[in-house]
Tab-separated table of C-alpha atoms and ligand atoms in Angstrom:
chain	number	residue	atom	x	y	z
Z	1	UNK	CA	-11.101	21.139	10.499
Z	2	UNK	CA	-14.189	18.961	9.931
Z	3	UNK	CA	-14.354	15.943	12.174
Z	4	UNK	CA	-12.268	12.965	11.002
Z	5	UNK	CA	-13.004	9.354	11.899
Z	6	UNK	CA	-10.130	7.167	13.059
Z	7	UNK	CA	-10.553	3.450	13.595
Z	8	UNK	CA	-8.019	2.258	16.177
Z	9	UNK	CA	-7.094	-1.428	15.983
Z	10	UNK	CA	-4.604	-2.174	18.800
Z	11	UNK	CA	-4.310	-5.926	18.041
Z	12	UNK	CA	-2.077	-8.209	20.093
Z	13	UNK	CA	1.102	-8.302	22.199
Z	14	UNK	CA	2.567	-4.808	22.498
Z	15	UNK	CA	-0.180	-3.423	20.179
Z	16	UNK	CA	-2.492	-2.596	23.121
Z	17	UNK	CA	0.518	-1.123	24.998
Z	18	UNK	CA	1.583	1.341	22.304
Z	19	UNK	CA	-1.947	2.363	21.219
Z	20	UNK	CA	-2.647	4.348	24.449
Z	21	UNK	CA	0.456	6.429	23.653
Z	22	UNK	CA	-0.831	7.415	20.223
Z	23	UNK	CA	-4.203	8.175	21.826
Z	24	UNK	CA	-2.438	10.728	24.053
Z	25	UNK	CA	-1.027	12.359	20.917
Z	26	UNK	CA	-4.424	12.364	19.165
Z	27	UNK	CA	-6.014	13.981	22.245
Z	28	UNK	CA	-3.236	16.553	22.320
Z	29	UNK	CA	-3.954	17.578	18.715
Z	30	UNK	CA	-7.712	17.700	19.464
Z	31	UNK	CA	-7.180	19.900	22.516
Z	32	UNK	CA	-4.297	22.077	21.346
Z	33	UNK	CA	-3.964	21.749	17.594
Z	34	UNK	CA	-7.457	22.734	16.494
Z	35	UNK	CA	-8.156	19.235	15.187
Z	36	UNK	CA	-11.239	17.140	15.526
Z	37	UNK	CA	-10.470	13.439	15.487
Z	38	UNK	CA	-13.201	11.028	16.549
Z	39	UNK	CA	-11.864	7.637	17.541
Z	40	UNK	CA	-13.485	4.261	17.650
Z	41	UNK	CA	-11.810	0.946	18.570
Z	42	UNK	CA	-12.080	-2.502	17.074
Z	43	UNK	CA	-10.487	-5.926	17.337
Z	44	UNK	CA	-7.995	-7.473	14.948
Z	45	UNK	CA	-5.650	-10.449	14.984
Z	46	UNK	CA	-5.534	-12.929	17.850
Z	47	UNK	CA	-7.695	-10.745	20.066
Z	48	UNK	CA	-10.431	-10.778	17.391
Z	49	UNK	CA	-10.026	-14.538	16.963
Z	50	UNK	CA	-10.440	-15.065	20.710
Z	51	UNK	CA	-13.584	-12.906	20.696
Z	52	UNK	CA	-15.364	-14.337	17.656
Z	53	UNK	CA	-13.235	-16.888	15.788
Z	54	UNK	CA	-12.214	-14.516	12.967
Z	55	UNK	CA	-9.068	-12.396	12.697
Z	56	UNK	CA	-11.286	-9.431	11.858
Z	57	UNK	CA	-15.093	-9.260	12.009
Z	58	UNK	CA	-17.275	-8.068	9.119
Z	59	UNK	CA	-18.405	-5.218	11.365
Z	60	UNK	CA	-14.849	-3.990	11.987
Z	61	UNK	CA	-14.016	-4.443	8.277
Z	62	UNK	CA	-16.964	-2.178	7.431
Z	63	UNK	CA	-15.749	0.392	9.990
Z	64	UNK	CA	-12.265	0.289	8.442
Z	65	UNK	CA	-13.700	0.870	4.961
Z	66	UNK	CA	-15.692	3.861	6.237
Z	67	UNK	CA	-12.937	5.435	8.372
Z	68	UNK	CA	-10.857	8.414	7.256
Z	69	UNK	CA	-7.844	6.423	8.469
Z	70	UNK	CA	-7.135	3.203	10.323
Z	71	UNK	CA	-4.470	3.278	13.051
Z	72	UNK	CA	-3.165	-0.250	13.516
Z	73	UNK	CA	-0.972	-1.638	16.328
Z	74	UNK	CA	0.370	-5.156	15.697
Z	75	UNK	CA	-0.946	-8.697	15.456
Z	76	UNK	CA	0.223	-12.226	16.155
Z	77	UNK	CA	1.995	-14.199	18.819
Z	78	UNK	CA	2.722	-17.749	19.964
Z	79	UNK	CA	-0.695	-18.034	21.657
Z	80	UNK	CA	-2.212	-18.418	18.181
Z	81	UNK	CA	0.438	-20.675	16.627
Z	82	UNK	CA	-2.030	-23.521	16.210
Z	83	UNK	CA	-5.100	-21.691	14.901
Z	84	UNK	CA	-6.119	-22.510	11.303
Z	85	UNK	CA	-4.102	-20.653	8.656
Z	86	UNK	CA	-7.164	-18.853	7.263
Z	87	UNK	CA	-7.956	-17.212	10.605
Z	88	UNK	CA	-4.415	-16.721	11.975
Z	89	UNK	CA	-3.894	-13.210	13.413
Z	90	UNK	CA	-1.884	-11.992	10.391
Z	91	UNK	CA	-4.827	-12.833	8.079
Z	92	UNK	CA	-6.762	-9.904	9.575
Z	93	UNK	CA	-4.048	-7.462	8.549
Z	94	UNK	CA	-3.726	-8.972	5.075
Z	95	UNK	CA	-7.489	-8.724	4.568
Z	96	UNK	CA	-7.465	-5.052	5.561
Z	97	UNK	CA	-4.653	-4.358	3.068
Z	98	UNK	CA	-6.337	-6.302	0.255
Z	99	UNK	CA	-9.952	-5.189	0.738
Z	100	UNK	CA	-8.988	-1.547	1.264
Z	101	UNK	CA	-6.669	-1.873	-1.787
Z	102	UNK	CA	-3.752	-0.338	0.066
Z	103	UNK	CA	-1.211	-1.027	-2.670
Z	104	UNK	CA	1.414	1.546	-1.651
Z	105	UNK	CA	3.288	0.963	1.596
Z	106	UNK	CA	5.637	3.803	2.552
Z	107	UNK	CA	8.306	2.810	5.059
Z	108	UNK	CA	10.685	5.671	5.884
Z	109	UNK	CA	13.936	4.808	7.638
Z	110	UNK	CA	15.277	7.904	9.336
Z	111	UNK	CA	18.166	7.918	11.760
Z	112	UNK	CA	17.390	10.561	14.387
Z	113	UNK	CA	20.573	12.499	15.266
Z	114	UNK	CA	20.491	11.369	18.905
Z	115	UNK	CA	20.469	7.716	17.847
Z	116	UNK	CA	23.445	7.735	15.497
Z	117	UNK	CA	25.406	6.016	18.274
Z	118	UNK	CA	22.676	3.479	19.151
Z	119	UNK	CA	23.312	1.213	16.183
Z	120	UNK	CA	25.923	-1.486	16.029
Z	121	UNK	CA	26.898	0.047	12.670
Z	122	UNK	CA	29.565	2.721	12.330
Z	123	UNK	CA	28.277	6.240	12.930
Z	124	UNK	CA	29.270	7.618	9.498
Z	125	UNK	CA	27.189	4.897	7.813
Z	126	UNK	CA	23.916	5.922	9.472
Z	127	UNK	CA	24.282	9.513	10.673
Z	128	UNK	CA	21.760	11.685	8.790
Z	129	UNK	CA	20.200	8.672	7.065
Z	130	UNK	CA	16.818	9.378	5.458
Z	131	UNK	CA	15.571	6.796	2.981
Z	132	UNK	CA	12.106	5.688	1.938
Z	133	UNK	CA	11.142	2.149	1.017
Z	134	UNK	CA	8.056	2.007	-1.207
Z	135	UNK	CA	6.744	-1.530	-0.893
Z	136	UNK	CA	4.037	-2.942	-3.178
Z	137	UNK	CA	1.454	-4.265	-0.705
Z	138	UNK	CA	-1.487	-5.972	-2.390
Z	139	UNK	CA	0.174	-8.302	-4.889
Z	140	UNK	CA	3.085	-10.668	-5.351
Z	141	UNK	CA	3.640	-13.903	-3.495
Z	142	UNK	CA	1.491	-12.761	-0.566
Z	143	UNK	CA	-1.695	-13.065	-2.600
Z	144	UNK	CA	-0.881	-15.007	-5.813
Z	145	UNK	CA	-2.828	-18.204	-6.566
Z	146	UNK	CA	-2.384	-21.110	-6.210
Z	147	UNK	CA	-1.387	-20.907	-2.571
Z	148	UNK	CA	-1.690	-24.323	-1.044
Z	149	UNK	CA	-0.187	-27.440	0.464
Z	150	UNK	CA	-1.041	-30.517	-1.599
Z	151	UNK	CA	-0.547	-34.155	-0.727
Z	152	UNK	CA	1.557	-35.901	-3.352
Z	153	UNK	CA	0.383	-39.289	-2.114
Z	154	UNK	CA	3.855	-40.798	-1.651
Z	155	UNK	CA	4.413	-39.538	1.855
Z	156	UNK	CA	5.445	-36.195	0.365
Z	157	UNK	CA	3.619	-32.896	0.422
Z	158	UNK	CA	4.111	-29.809	-1.736
Z	159	UNK	CA	3.845	-26.234	-0.450
Z	160	UNK	CA	3.043	-23.706	-3.161
Z	161	UNK	CA	3.030	-19.904	-3.147
Z	162	UNK	CA	2.770	-17.990	-6.399
Z	163	UNK	CA	4.441	-14.710	-7.262
Z	164	UNK	CA	2.191	-12.783	-9.668
Z	165	UNK	CA	2.464	-9.199	-10.891
Z	166	UNK	CA	0.447	-7.532	-13.652
Z	167	UNK	CA	1.663	-4.472	-15.545
Z	168	UNK	CA	-0.827	-2.101	-13.871
Z	169	UNK	CA	0.334	-3.091	-10.386
Z	170	UNK	CA	3.986	-2.371	-11.168
Z	171	UNK	CA	3.139	0.827	-13.012
Z	172	UNK	CA	1.072	2.360	-10.206
Z	173	UNK	CA	3.627	1.579	-7.474
Z	174	UNK	CA	6.485	2.963	-9.584
Z	175	UNK	CA	4.515	6.166	-10.157
Z	176	UNK	CA	4.136	6.541	-6.378
Z	177	UNK	CA	7.911	6.065	-6.000
Z	178	UNK	CA	8.778	8.596	-8.745
Z	179	UNK	CA	6.319	11.188	-7.386
Z	180	UNK	CA	7.727	10.823	-3.854
Z	181	UNK	CA	11.321	10.980	-5.111
Z	182	UNK	CA	10.513	14.382	-6.658
Z	183	UNK	CA	9.690	15.680	-3.170
Z	184	UNK	CA	12.972	14.298	-1.814
Z	185	UNK	CA	16.367	13.710	-3.486
Z	186	UNK	CA	15.002	12.714	-6.887
Z	187	UNK	CA	16.414	9.191	-7.078
Z	188	UNK	CA	14.616	5.833	-7.290
Z	189	UNK	CA	16.278	2.427	-6.953
Z	190	UNK	CA	14.088	-0.418	-8.140
Z	191	UNK	CA	14.865	-3.837	-6.640
Z	192	UNK	CA	13.828	-7.233	-8.033
Z	193	UNK	CA	15.442	-10.509	-9.051
Z	194	UNK	CA	15.136	-10.473	-12.848
Z	195	UNK	CA	18.033	-12.936	-12.990
Z	196	UNK	CA	15.789	-15.657	-11.519
Z	197	UNK	CA	12.163	-14.546	-11.628
Z	198	UNK	CA	9.889	-13.838	-14.612
Z	199	UNK	CA	7.957	-11.388	-12.442
Z	200	UNK	CA	11.302	-9.666	-11.872
Z	201	UNK	CA	11.855	-9.330	-15.621
Z	202	UNK	CA	8.414	-7.717	-16.004
Z	203	UNK	CA	8.976	-5.523	-12.918
Z	204	UNK	CA	12.207	-4.184	-14.399
Z	205	UNK	CA	10.613	-3.591	-17.816
Z	206	UNK	CA	7.533	-1.767	-16.473
Z	207	UNK	CA	9.509	0.433	-14.050
Z	208	UNK	CA	11.779	1.444	-16.966
Z	209	UNK	CA	8.800	2.174	-19.241
Z	210	UNK	CA	7.004	4.184	-16.550
Z	211	UNK	CA	10.178	6.177	-15.980
Z	212	UNK	CA	10.325	6.938	-19.722
Z	213	UNK	CA	6.703	8.163	-19.695
Z	214	UNK	CA	7.162	11.447	-17.884
Z	215	UNK	CA	9.587	10.782	-15.057
Z	216	UNK	CA	12.952	11.213	-16.834
Z	217	UNK	CA	13.791	14.067	-14.452
Z	218	UNK	CA	14.097	11.455	-11.678
Z	219	UNK	CA	17.273	9.367	-11.577
Z	220	UNK	CA	16.440	5.654	-11.894
Z	221	UNK	CA	18.700	2.723	-11.092
Z	222	UNK	CA	17.976	-1.013	-10.985
Z	223	UNK	CA	19.499	-3.373	-8.470
Z	224	UNK	CA	19.096	-7.083	-7.792
Z	225	UNK	CA	17.292	-7.366	-4.467
Z	226	UNK	CA	19.907	-9.570	-2.779
Z	227	UNK	CA	22.665	-7.116	-3.659
Z	228	UNK	CA	20.284	-4.345	-2.549
Z	229	UNK	CA	20.104	-5.886	0.925
Z	230	UNK	CA	23.881	-5.923	1.090
Z	231	UNK	CA	24.155	-2.295	-0.125
Z	232	UNK	CA	21.526	-1.235	2.411
Z	233	UNK	CA	23.830	-2.330	5.220
Z	234	UNK	CA	27.119	-1.380	3.527
Z	235	UNK	CA	26.280	2.212	2.503
Z	236	UNK	CA	22.581	3.032	2.931
Z	237	UNK	CA	23.033	6.745	2.160
Z	238	UNK	CA	23.422	5.885	-1.553
Z	239	UNK	CA	19.613	5.386	-1.587
Z	240	UNK	CA	16.783	7.890	-1.657
Z	241	UNK	CA	13.610	5.971	-2.608
Z	242	UNK	CA	13.663	2.180	-2.988
Z	243	UNK	CA	10.720	0.635	-4.846
Z	244	UNK	CA	10.234	-3.093	-4.577
Z	245	UNK	CA	7.717	-5.913	-4.386
Z	246	UNK	CA	5.702	-7.138	-1.429
Z	247	UNK	CA	8.094	-9.785	-0.071
Z	248	UNK	CA	11.398	-8.029	-0.779
Z	249	UNK	CA	9.886	-4.853	0.715
Z	250	UNK	CA	8.929	-6.713	3.872
Z	251	UNK	CA	12.436	-8.050	4.360
Z	252	UNK	CA	14.367	-4.960	3.280
Z	253	UNK	CA	12.337	-2.727	5.596
Z	254	UNK	CA	13.210	-4.862	8.634
Z	255	UNK	CA	16.869	-4.548	7.578
Z	256	UNK	CA	16.460	-0.775	7.186
Z	257	UNK	CA	14.870	-0.590	10.638
Z	258	UNK	CA	18.083	-1.653	12.273
Z	259	UNK	CA	19.917	1.213	10.554
Z	260	UNK	CA	17.725	3.588	12.559
Z	261	UNK	CA	18.508	1.913	15.893
Z	262	UNK	CA	15.505	-0.394	16.393
Z	263	UNK	CA	12.446	-1.915	14.762
Z	264	UNK	CA	10.589	0.182	17.321
Z	265	UNK	CA	11.516	3.324	15.342
Z	266	UNK	CA	10.000	2.539	11.904
Z	267	UNK	CA	6.524	3.854	11.053
Z	268	UNK	CA	4.562	3.123	7.892
Z	269	UNK	CA	1.679	4.357	5.770
Z	270	UNK	CA	-0.353	2.030	3.561
Z	271	UNK	CA	-2.244	4.003	0.950
Z	272	UNK	CA	-4.857	3.275	-1.698
Z	273	UNK	CA	-5.470	5.147	-4.925
Z	274	UNK	CA	-7.185	8.544	-4.665
Z	275	UNK	CA	-10.953	8.296	-5.140
Z	276	UNK	CA	-11.860	9.772	-8.536
Z	277	UNK	CA	-14.699	11.900	-7.154
Z	278	UNK	CA	-13.310	13.072	-3.809
Z	279	UNK	CA	-9.545	12.653	-4.211
Z	280	UNK	CA	-9.449	10.913	-0.807
Z	281	UNK	CA	-7.378	7.770	-0.316
Z	282	UNK	CA	-8.168	4.854	1.942
Z	283	UNK	CA	-5.288	4.544	4.381
Z	284	UNK	CA	-3.936	2.485	7.240
Z	285	UNK	CA	-1.017	3.542	9.439
Z	286	UNK	CA	1.010	1.003	11.376
Z	287	UNK	CA	4.465	0.476	12.821
Z	288	UNK	CA	6.688	-1.840	10.751
Z	289	UNK	CA	7.334	-4.062	13.778
Z	290	UNK	CA	5.176	-6.891	15.059
Z	291	UNK	CA	3.573	-7.769	18.376
Z	292	UNK	CA	6.974	-8.387	20.065
Z	293	UNK	CA	5.774	-11.266	22.274
Z	294	UNK	CA	9.205	-11.398	23.948
Z	295	UNK	CA	8.656	-8.015	25.628
Z	296	UNK	CA	4.835	-7.794	25.747
Z	297	UNK	CA	3.554	-6.913	29.217
Z	298	UNK	CA	6.894	-5.562	30.458
Z	299	UNK	CA	6.380	-1.857	29.674
Z	300	UNK	CA	9.522	-1.932	27.520
Z	301	UNK	CA	7.888	-1.412	24.107
Z	302	UNK	CA	9.056	1.629	22.186
Z	303	UNK	CA	5.951	3.620	21.138
Z	304	UNK	CA	7.822	5.856	18.663
Z	305	UNK	CA	7.056	3.798	15.510
Z	306	UNK	CA	3.356	3.867	16.480
Z	307	UNK	CA	3.345	7.599	17.247
Z	308	UNK	CA	5.310	8.421	14.092
Z	309	UNK	CA	2.795	6.338	12.109
Z	310	UNK	CA	0.103	8.763	13.290
Z	311	UNK	CA	2.469	11.532	12.120
Z	312	UNK	CA	2.307	9.927	8.674
Z	313	UNK	CA	-1.518	10.010	8.921
Z	314	UNK	CA	-1.343	13.752	9.612
Z	315	UNK	CA	0.886	14.133	6.537
Z	316	UNK	CA	-0.729	11.781	4.017
Z	317	UNK	CA	-4.425	11.597	5.011
Z	318	UNK	CA	-5.112	14.982	6.582
Z	319	UNK	CA	-2.689	17.361	4.838
Z	320	UNK	CA	-1.581	18.597	8.270
Z	321	UNK	CA	2.064	18.919	7.268
Z	322	UNK	CA	2.937	21.480	9.944
Z	323	UNK	CA	1.446	19.264	12.648
Z	324	UNK	CA	3.291	16.233	11.267
Z	325	UNK	CA	6.568	18.180	11.290
Z	326	UNK	CA	5.878	19.282	14.867
Z	327	UNK	CA	5.287	15.689	15.970
Z	328	UNK	CA	8.525	14.535	14.297
Z	329	UNK	CA	10.335	17.386	16.032
Z	330	UNK	CA	8.803	16.452	19.420
Z	331	UNK	CA	10.117	12.894	18.970
Z	332	UNK	CA	13.569	14.213	18.000
Z	333	UNK	CA	13.710	16.536	21.030
Z	334	UNK	CA	12.643	13.768	23.442
Z	335	UNK	CA	15.475	11.645	22.035
Z	336	UNK	CA	17.907	14.595	22.188
Z	337	UNK	CA	17.083	14.946	25.881
Z	338	UNK	CA	18.246	11.358	26.372
Z	339	UNK	CA	14.916	9.555	26.748
Z	340	UNK	CA	15.375	5.942	25.739
Z	341	UNK	CA	13.225	2.866	25.827
Z	342	UNK	CA	15.304	-0.266	26.326
Z	343	UNK	CA	15.626	-1.110	22.612
Z	344	UNK	CA	17.382	2.183	21.795
Z	345	UNK	CA	19.424	2.597	24.975
Z	346	UNK	CA	23.189	2.289	24.871
Z	347	UNK	CA	24.817	0.119	27.478
Z	348	UNK	CA	24.391	1.544	30.967
Z	349	UNK	CA	22.010	4.313	29.796
Z	350	UNK	CA	18.877	4.902	31.923
Z	351	UNK	CA	15.639	3.767	30.296
Z	352	UNK	CA	12.008	4.888	30.374
Z	353	UNK	CA	8.823	2.871	29.996
Z	354	UNK	CA	6.418	2.889	27.050
Z	355	UNK	CA	4.084	5.353	28.745
Z	356	UNK	CA	6.902	7.597	29.997
Z	357	UNK	CA	8.146	7.924	26.419
Z	358	UNK	CA	4.595	8.756	25.234
Z	359	UNK	CA	4.218	11.369	28.003
Z	360	UNK	CA	7.593	12.902	27.125
Z	361	UNK	CA	6.645	13.284	23.453
Z	362	UNK	CA	3.337	14.917	24.392
Z	363	UNK	CA	5.204	17.255	26.768
Z	364	UNK	CA	7.543	18.236	23.919
Z	365	UNK	CA	4.520	18.949	21.692
Z	366	UNK	CA	3.316	21.402	24.338
Z	367	UNK	CA	6.796	22.902	24.755
Z	368	UNK	CA	7.109	23.415	20.989
Z	369	UNK	CA	3.775	25.246	20.969
Z	370	UNK	CA	4.496	27.489	23.968
Y	1	LIG	N1	2.226	-5.496	11.327
Y	1	LIG	C1	2.161	-6.499	12.179
Y	1	LIG	O1	1.196	-6.660	12.890
Y	1	LIG	C2	3.305	-7.447	12.274
Y	1	LIG	C3	4.562	-7.144	11.735
Y	1	LIG	C4	5.607	-8.055	11.916
Y	1	LIG	C5	5.380	-9.237	12.619
Y	1	LIG	N2	4.141	-9.489	13.096
Y	1	LIG	C6	3.850	-10.659	13.927
Y	1	LIG	O2	4.378	-10.423	15.234
Y	1	LIG	C7	4.727	-11.663	15.846
Y	1	LIG	C8	6.162	-11.572	16.372
Y	1	LIG	O3	7.051	-11.482	15.264
Y	1	LIG	P1	8.601	-11.241	15.383
Y	1	LIG	O4	9.031	-11.514	16.782
Y	1	LIG	O5	9.252	-11.928	14.271
Y	1	LIG	O6	8.783	-9.676	15.055
Y	1	LIG	P2	8.578	-8.406	15.992
Y	1	LIG	O7	8.692	-7.222	15.134
Y	1	LIG	O8	7.343	-8.544	16.790
Y	1	LIG	O9	9.840	-8.455	16.996
Y	1	LIG	C9	11.184	-8.574	16.552
Y	1	LIG	C10	12.127	-8.050	17.650
Y	1	LIG	O10	12.026	-6.632	17.717
Y	1	LIG	C11	11.637	-6.199	19.002
Y	1	LIG	N3	10.653	-5.115	18.859
Y	1	LIG	C12	9.678	-5.026	17.936
Y	1	LIG	N4	8.952	-3.932	18.124
Y	1	LIG	C13	9.478	-3.295	19.185
Y	1	LIG	C14	9.159	-2.088	19.872
Y	1	LIG	N5	8.134	-1.289	19.492
Y	1	LIG	N6	9.904	-1.745	20.934
Y	1	LIG	C15	10.948	-2.502	21.328
Y	1	LIG	N7	11.316	-3.640	20.713
Y	1	LIG	C16	10.576	-4.045	19.647
Y	1	LIG	C17	10.994	-7.417	19.666
Y	1	LIG	O11	11.076	-7.335	21.074
Y	1	LIG	C18	11.772	-8.555	19.048
Y	1	LIG	O12	12.944	-8.790	19.774
Y	1	LIG	C19	4.533	-12.727	14.756
Y	1	LIG	O13	3.292	-13.352	15.005
Y	1	LIG	C20	4.488	-11.947	13.449
Y	1	LIG	O14	3.716	-12.543	12.451
Y	1	LIG	C21	3.109	-8.616	12.964
Y	2	LIG	C1	2.475	-9.610	9.889
Y	2	LIG	C2	2.854	-9.760	8.457
Y	2	LIG	C3	1.660	-10.220	7.664
Y	2	LIG	C4	3.421	-8.468	7.852
Y	2	LIG	C5	3.903	-8.707	6.428
Y	2	LIG	O1	4.550	-9.736	6.154
Y	2	LIG	O2	3.611	-7.864	5.582
Y	2	LIG	C6	4.559	-7.818	8.623
Y	2	LIG	O3	5.726	-8.558	8.618
Y	2	LIG	C7	4.837	-6.424	8.077
Y	2	LIG	O4	5.990	-6.109	7.804
Y	2	LIG	O5	3.885	-5.630	7.963
Y	3	LIG	MG1	7.480	-7.419	8.187
């Protein structure tokens, strides 16, 4: 394999604690899997702000644009609560998504067999769960203009965010959802709120039209997003692929995370469109969770979402499907053997630290290759 450039952006809080664990996995694939990843590190979020007053520097942005994939930890935390909105830690992540045009965010929620008991939900609801949330990532209320707080002059202020979607944005994300559904259980559920939002009416219309233009072999259903949240907790196995907008996707994926046992279990891939000449996509891989300030520095962070995000890089950026399957298997075996970070431990169960979990997964990679 030709050498591939990875830009590692650990970020803040538990970000710098889980990144070393994925580095162990990358080294393992370099040394034992015939791969040739070159890594470089940069700053993002609060750590970038502390270093140079921006949540990502122009230099690191340029490195991200040039990388074969960006591996991102997490950003944010109370330390930066009072920094200006434009340079808050989260702005660095949003800029990466927007400038790299990473419109398709894939958030798989898989309940590993060993964790079917870890959830507060009944076992039959989550056992064997395997759903995929396809979240639109570069549009909607996150980026729509105007976005402002104005002074109304009478002691009142007005906060404004604008939800905007154009046809092309809805069409391209629904195509991603239909294509992925074909590789899975062939069903797409589109979620919006067409009963309240004009953008929801258009979303529903465009998803239906796109379905009619060559995807009729895939089952399509529409659901109001609030009811979708309820159904996700009531009987999540009714879903295969869920396609939804930026904000609903953010919220529904945190809900889905808890079906798998913990936010620390959910990886994600953020993908751009394939380049017309080379077919390569820009891509960023990150756990769904944040910087977890409440546990940062305690060694309790679960590195599985981070490691599984690299697994998604193997699958979606490097076409290393066998390696990605092996990594998923190594995670499953480590869990089968009873290894648990605190967030996925049942009451009274022994726990391991962040780095012990990383070491165990690497050991299982070696065992699977023996
Ligand atoms: N992609 C990102 O960088 C990202 C995503 C979400 C939130 N954030 C930011 O993170 C900061 C904290 O946000 P929050 O507390 O609402 O959400 P969070 O995801 O950081 O934490 C929510 C809860 O889940 C737990 N948790 C999260 N990841 C875990 C892991 N790997 N292992 C074990 N437990 C884990 C935390 O301890 C916490 O109790 C905020 O500044 C927010 O903006 C960043
Ligand atoms: C940190 C924040 C900007 C981000 C989002 O809202 O998209 C996070 O919650 C996520 O889920 O990736
Ligand atoms: Mg979120």
